MMTF fields as JSON, N, C-alpha, C and O atoms, coordinates in Angstrom:
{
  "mmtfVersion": "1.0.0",
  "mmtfProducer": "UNKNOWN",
  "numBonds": 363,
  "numAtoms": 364,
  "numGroups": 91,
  "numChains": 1,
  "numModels": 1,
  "chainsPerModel": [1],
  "groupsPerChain": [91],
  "chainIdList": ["A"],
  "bondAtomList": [4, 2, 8, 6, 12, 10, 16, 14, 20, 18, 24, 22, 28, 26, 32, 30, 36, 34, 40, 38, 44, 42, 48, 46, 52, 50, 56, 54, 60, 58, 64, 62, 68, 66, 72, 70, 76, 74, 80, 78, 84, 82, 88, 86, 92, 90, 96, 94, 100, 98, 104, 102, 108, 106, 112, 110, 116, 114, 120, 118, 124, 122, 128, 126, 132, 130, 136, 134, 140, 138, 144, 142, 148, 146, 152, 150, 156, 154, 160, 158, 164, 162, 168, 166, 172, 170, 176, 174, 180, 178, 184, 182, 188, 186, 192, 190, 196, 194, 200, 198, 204, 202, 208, 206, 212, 210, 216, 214, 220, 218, 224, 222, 228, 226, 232, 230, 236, 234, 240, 238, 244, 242, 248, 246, 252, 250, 256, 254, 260, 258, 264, 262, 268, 266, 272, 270, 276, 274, 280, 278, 284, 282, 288, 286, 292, 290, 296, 294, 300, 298, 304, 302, 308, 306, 312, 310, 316, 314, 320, 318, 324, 322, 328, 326, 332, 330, 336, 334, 340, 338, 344, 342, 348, 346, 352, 350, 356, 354, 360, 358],
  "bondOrderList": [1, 1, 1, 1, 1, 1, 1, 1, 1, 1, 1, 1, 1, 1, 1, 1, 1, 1, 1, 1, 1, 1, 1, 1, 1, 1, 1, 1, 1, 1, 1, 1, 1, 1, 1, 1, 1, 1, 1, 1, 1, 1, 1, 1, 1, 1, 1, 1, 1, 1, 1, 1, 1, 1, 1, 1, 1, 1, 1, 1, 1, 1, 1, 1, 1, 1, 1, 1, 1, 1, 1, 1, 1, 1, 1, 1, 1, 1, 1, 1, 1, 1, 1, 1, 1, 1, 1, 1, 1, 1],
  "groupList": [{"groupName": "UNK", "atomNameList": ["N", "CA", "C", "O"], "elementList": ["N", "C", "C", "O"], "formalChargeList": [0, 0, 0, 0], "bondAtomList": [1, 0, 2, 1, 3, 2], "bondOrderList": [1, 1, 2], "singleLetterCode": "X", "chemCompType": "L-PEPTIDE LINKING"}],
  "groupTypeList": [0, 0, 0, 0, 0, 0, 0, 0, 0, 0, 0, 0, 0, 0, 0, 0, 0, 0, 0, 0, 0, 0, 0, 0, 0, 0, 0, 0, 0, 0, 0, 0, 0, 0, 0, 0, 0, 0, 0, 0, 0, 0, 0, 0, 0, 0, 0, 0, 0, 0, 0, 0, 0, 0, 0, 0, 0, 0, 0, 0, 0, 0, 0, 0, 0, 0, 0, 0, 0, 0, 0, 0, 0, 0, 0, 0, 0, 0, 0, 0, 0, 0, 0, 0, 0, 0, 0, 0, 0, 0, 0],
  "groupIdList": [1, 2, 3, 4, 5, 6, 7, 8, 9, 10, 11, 12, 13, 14, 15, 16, 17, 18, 19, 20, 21, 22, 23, 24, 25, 26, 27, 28, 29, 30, 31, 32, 33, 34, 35, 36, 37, 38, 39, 40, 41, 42, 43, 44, 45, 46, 47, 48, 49, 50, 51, 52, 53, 54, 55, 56, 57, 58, 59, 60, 61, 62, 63, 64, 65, 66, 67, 68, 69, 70, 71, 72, 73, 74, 75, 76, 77, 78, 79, 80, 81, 82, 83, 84, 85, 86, 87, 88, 89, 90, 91],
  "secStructList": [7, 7, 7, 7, 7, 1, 2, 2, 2, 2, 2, 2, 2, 2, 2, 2, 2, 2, 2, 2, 2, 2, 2, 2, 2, 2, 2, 2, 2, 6, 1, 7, 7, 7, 7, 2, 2, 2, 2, 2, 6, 4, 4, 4, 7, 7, 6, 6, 7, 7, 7, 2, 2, 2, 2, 2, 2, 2, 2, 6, 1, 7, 6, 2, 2, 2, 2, 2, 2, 2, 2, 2, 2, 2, 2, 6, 6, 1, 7, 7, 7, 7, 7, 5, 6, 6, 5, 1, 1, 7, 7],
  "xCoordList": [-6.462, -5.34, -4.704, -4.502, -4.269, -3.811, -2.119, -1.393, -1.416, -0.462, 0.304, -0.074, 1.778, 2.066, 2.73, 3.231, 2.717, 2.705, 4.345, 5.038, 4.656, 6.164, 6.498, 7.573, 5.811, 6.179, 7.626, 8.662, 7.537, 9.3, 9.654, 9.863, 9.939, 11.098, 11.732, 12.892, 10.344, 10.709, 11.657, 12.536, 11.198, 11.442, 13.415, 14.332, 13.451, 14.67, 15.418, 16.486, 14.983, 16.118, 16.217, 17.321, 15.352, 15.842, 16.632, 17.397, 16.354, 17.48, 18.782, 19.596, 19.323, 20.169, 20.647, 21.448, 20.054, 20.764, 20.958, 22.175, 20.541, 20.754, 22.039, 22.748, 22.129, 23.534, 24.526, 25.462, 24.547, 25.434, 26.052, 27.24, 25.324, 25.326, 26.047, 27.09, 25.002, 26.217, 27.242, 27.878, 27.182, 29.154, 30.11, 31.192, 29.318, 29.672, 30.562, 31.75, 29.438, 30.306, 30.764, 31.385, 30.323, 31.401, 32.945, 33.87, 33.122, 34.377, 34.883, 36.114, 34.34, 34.581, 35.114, 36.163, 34.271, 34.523, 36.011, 36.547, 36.334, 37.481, 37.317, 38.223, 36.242, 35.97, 36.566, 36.628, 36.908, 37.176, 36.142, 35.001, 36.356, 34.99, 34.769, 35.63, 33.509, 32.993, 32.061, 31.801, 31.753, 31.067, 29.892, 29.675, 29.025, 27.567, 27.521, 27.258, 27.795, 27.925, 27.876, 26.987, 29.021, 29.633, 28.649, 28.287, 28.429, 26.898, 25.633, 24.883, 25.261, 24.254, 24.437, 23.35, 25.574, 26.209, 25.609, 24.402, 26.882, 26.237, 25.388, 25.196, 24.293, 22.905, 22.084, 21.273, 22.561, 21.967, 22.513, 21.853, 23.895, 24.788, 24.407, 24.37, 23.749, 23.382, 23.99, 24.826, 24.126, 24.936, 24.967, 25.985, 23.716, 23.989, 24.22, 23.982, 24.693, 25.155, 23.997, 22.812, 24.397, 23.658, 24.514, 25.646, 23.793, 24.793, 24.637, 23.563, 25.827, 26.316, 24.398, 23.54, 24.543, 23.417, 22.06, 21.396, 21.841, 20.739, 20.862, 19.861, 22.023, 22.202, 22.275, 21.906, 22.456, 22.574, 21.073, 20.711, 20.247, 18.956, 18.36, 17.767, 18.4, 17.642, 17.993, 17.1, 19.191, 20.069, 19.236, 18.889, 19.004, 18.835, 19.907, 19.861, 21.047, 22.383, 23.292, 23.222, 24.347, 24.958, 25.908, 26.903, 25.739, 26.15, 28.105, 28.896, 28.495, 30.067, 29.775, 30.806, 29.006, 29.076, 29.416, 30.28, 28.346, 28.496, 29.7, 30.605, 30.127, 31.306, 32.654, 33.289, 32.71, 33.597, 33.739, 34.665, 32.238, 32.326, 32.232, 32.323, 32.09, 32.379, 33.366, 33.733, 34.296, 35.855, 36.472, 37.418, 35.839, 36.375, 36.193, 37.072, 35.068, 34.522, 35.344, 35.43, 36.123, 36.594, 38.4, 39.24, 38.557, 40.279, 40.316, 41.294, 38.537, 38.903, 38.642, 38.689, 38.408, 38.444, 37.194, 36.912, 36.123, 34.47, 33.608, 32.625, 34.347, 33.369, 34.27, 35.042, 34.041, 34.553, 33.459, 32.488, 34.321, 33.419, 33.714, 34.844, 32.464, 32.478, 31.564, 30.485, 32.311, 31.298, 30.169, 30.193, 28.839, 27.704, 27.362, 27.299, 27.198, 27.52, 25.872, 25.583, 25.168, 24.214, 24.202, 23.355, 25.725, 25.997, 27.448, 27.869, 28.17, 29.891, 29.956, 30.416, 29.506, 29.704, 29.452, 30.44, 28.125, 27.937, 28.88, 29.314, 29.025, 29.444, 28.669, 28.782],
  "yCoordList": [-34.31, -34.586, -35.918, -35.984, -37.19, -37.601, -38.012, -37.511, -38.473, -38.707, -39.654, -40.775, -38.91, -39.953, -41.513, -41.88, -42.457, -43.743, -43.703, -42.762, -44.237, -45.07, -45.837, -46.262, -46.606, -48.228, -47.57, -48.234, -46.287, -46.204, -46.184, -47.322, -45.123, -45.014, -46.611, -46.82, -47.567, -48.228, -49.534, -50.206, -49.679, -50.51, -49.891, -50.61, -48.552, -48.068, -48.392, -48.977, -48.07, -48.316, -50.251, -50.756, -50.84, -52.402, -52.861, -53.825, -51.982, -52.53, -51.786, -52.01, -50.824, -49.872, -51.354, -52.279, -51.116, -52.548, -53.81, -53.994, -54.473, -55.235, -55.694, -56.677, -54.31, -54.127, -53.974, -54.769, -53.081, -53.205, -54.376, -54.527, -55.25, -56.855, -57.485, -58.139, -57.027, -58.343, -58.455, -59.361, -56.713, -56.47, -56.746, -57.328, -56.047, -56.483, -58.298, -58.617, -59.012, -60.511, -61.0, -62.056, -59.901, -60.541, -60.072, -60.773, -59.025, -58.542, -59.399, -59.406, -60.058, -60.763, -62.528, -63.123, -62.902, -63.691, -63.396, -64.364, -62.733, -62.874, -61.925, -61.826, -61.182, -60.932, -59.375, -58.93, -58.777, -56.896, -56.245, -56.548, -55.416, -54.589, -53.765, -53.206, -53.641, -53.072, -51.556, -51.324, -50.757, -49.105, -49.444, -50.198, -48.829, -48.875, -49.155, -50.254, -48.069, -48.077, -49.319, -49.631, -50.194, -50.9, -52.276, -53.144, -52.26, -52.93, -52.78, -53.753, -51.848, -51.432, -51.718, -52.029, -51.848, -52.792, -53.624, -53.685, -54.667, -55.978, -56.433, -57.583, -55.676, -56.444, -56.698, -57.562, -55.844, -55.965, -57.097, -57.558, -57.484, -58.65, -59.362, -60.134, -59.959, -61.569, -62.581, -62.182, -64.043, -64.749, -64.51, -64.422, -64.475, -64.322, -62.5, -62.218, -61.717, -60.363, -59.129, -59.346, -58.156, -56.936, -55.779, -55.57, -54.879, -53.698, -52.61, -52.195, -51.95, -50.835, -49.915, -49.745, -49.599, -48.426, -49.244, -48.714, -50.257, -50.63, -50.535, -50.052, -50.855, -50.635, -49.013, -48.702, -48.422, -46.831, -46.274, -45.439, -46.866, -46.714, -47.018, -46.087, -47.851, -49.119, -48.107, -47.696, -47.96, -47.08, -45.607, -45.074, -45.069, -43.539, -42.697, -41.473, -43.485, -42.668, -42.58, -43.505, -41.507, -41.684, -42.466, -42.643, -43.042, -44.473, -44.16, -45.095, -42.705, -42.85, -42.885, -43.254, -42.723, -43.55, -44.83, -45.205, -45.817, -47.664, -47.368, -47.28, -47.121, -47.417, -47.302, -48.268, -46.202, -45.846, -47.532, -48.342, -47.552, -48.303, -49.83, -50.927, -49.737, -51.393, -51.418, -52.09, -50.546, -50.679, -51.111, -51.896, -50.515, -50.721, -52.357, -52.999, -52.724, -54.312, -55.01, -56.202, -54.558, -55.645, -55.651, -56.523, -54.302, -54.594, -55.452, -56.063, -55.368, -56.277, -58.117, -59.104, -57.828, -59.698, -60.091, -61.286, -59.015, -59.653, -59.687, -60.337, -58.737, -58.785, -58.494, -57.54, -59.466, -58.939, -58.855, -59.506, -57.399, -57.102, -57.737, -58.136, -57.911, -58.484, -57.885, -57.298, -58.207, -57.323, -58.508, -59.704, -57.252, -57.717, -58.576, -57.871, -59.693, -60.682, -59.978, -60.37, -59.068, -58.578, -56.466, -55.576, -56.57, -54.849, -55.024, -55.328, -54.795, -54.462, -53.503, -53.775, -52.539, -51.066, -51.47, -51.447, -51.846, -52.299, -53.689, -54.6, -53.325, -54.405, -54.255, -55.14],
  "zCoordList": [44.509, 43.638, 44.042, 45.254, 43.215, 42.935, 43.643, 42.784, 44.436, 44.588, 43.782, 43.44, 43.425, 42.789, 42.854, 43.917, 41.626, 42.438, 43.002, 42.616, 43.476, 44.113, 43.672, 44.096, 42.461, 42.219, 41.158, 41.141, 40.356, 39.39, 40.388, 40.808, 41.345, 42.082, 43.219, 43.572, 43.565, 44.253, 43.362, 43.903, 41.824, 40.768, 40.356, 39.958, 40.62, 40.151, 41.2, 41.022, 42.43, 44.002, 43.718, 43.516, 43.737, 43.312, 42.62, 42.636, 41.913, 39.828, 40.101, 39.206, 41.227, 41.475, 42.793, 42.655, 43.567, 44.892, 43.612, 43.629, 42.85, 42.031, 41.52, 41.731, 40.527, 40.076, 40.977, 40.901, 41.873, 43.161, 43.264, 42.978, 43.661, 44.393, 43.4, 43.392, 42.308, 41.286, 40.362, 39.823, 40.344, 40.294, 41.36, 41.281, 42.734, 43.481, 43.632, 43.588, 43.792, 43.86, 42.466, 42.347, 40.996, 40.297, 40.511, 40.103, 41.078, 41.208, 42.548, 42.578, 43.563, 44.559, 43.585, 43.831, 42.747, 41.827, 41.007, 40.467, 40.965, 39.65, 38.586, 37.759, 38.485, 37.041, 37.363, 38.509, 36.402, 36.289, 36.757, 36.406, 37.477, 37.906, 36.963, 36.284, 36.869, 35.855, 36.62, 37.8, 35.361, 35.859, 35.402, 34.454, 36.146, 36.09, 34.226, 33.737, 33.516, 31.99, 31.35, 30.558, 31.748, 31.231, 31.705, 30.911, 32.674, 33.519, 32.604, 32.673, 31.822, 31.373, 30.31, 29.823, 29.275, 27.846, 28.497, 28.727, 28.994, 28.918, 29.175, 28.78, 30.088, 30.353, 28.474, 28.14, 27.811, 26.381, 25.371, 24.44, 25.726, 24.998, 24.762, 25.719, 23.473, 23.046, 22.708, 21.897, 22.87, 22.69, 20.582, 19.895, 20.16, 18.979, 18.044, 16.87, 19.044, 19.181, 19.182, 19.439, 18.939, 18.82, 18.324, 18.759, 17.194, 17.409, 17.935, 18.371, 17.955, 18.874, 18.924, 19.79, 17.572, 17.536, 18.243, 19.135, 17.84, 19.074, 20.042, 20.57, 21.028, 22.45, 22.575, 23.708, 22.171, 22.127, 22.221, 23.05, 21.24, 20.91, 22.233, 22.778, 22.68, 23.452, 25.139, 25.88, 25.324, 26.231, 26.391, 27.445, 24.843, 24.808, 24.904, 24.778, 25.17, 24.552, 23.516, 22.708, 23.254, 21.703, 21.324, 22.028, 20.169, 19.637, 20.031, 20.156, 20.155, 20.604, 21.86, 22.423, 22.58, 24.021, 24.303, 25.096, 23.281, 23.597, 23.029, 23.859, 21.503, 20.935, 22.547, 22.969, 22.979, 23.956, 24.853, 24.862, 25.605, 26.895, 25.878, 26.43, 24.746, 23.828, 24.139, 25.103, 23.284, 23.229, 24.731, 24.79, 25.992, 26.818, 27.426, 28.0, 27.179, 27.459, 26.66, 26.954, 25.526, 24.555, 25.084, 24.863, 25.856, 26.424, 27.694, 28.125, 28.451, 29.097, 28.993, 29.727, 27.847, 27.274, 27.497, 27.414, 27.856, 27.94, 26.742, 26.388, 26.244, 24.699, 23.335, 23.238, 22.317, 20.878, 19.732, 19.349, 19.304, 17.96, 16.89, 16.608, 16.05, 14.971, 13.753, 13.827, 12.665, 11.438, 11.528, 11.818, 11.001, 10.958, 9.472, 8.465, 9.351, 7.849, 6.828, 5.698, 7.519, 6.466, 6.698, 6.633, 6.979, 6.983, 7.341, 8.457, 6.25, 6.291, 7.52, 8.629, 7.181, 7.601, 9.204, 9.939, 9.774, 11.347, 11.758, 11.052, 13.724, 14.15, 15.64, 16.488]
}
C-alpha cells in the first residue's frame, strides 16, 4: 500500500506560516489587522474588481459570508463596493 503524499499538507503549513508573516508585518506596518477570512478576500481583489459570488465560489463558501467579511474590509477603508456596469443587481 501506498503512503500518502505530504506535499498538501506540507503546501498548506507554508501558505498558513505565509499569511502569518504577512499580516503579521502588515499590522507592524500601519495597516488594520486583519482575520485569516478577511486575508483570504483580499488575496482574490483585482485592481479591475471581482464579485462577491465569485470569491464565495472560488472560496467554497456562502456568498453572506464574503458579503459579511466585504462589508467588514470596506469599514476598514481597504476595499469599496461598486455596482457591476454589465449587472445592476451585482457588486
Amino acid at each position: 500500500m501506498e503512503s500518502p503524499s505530504l506535499l498538501p499538507q506540507l503546501l498548506i503549513s507554508v501558505f498558513d506560516w505565509f499569511d502569518r508573516e504577512l499580516l503579521s508585518r502588515m499590522t507592524e506596518k500601519g495597516w488594520p489587522q486583519l482575520s485569516r477570512g478577511q486575508s483570504m478576500v483580499m488575496a482574490y481583489v483585482k485592481p479591475s474588481g471581482i464579485r462577491m459570488s465569485d470569491i464565495a465560489r472560488k472560496q467554497f463558501v456562502s456568498r453572506q459570508a464574503i458579503h459579511r467579511t466585504v462589508n467588514e474590509l470596506c469599514a476598514l477603508g481597504l476595499l469599496a463596493l461598486k455596482v457591476d456596469p454589465n449587472n445592476g443587481s451585482a457588486k
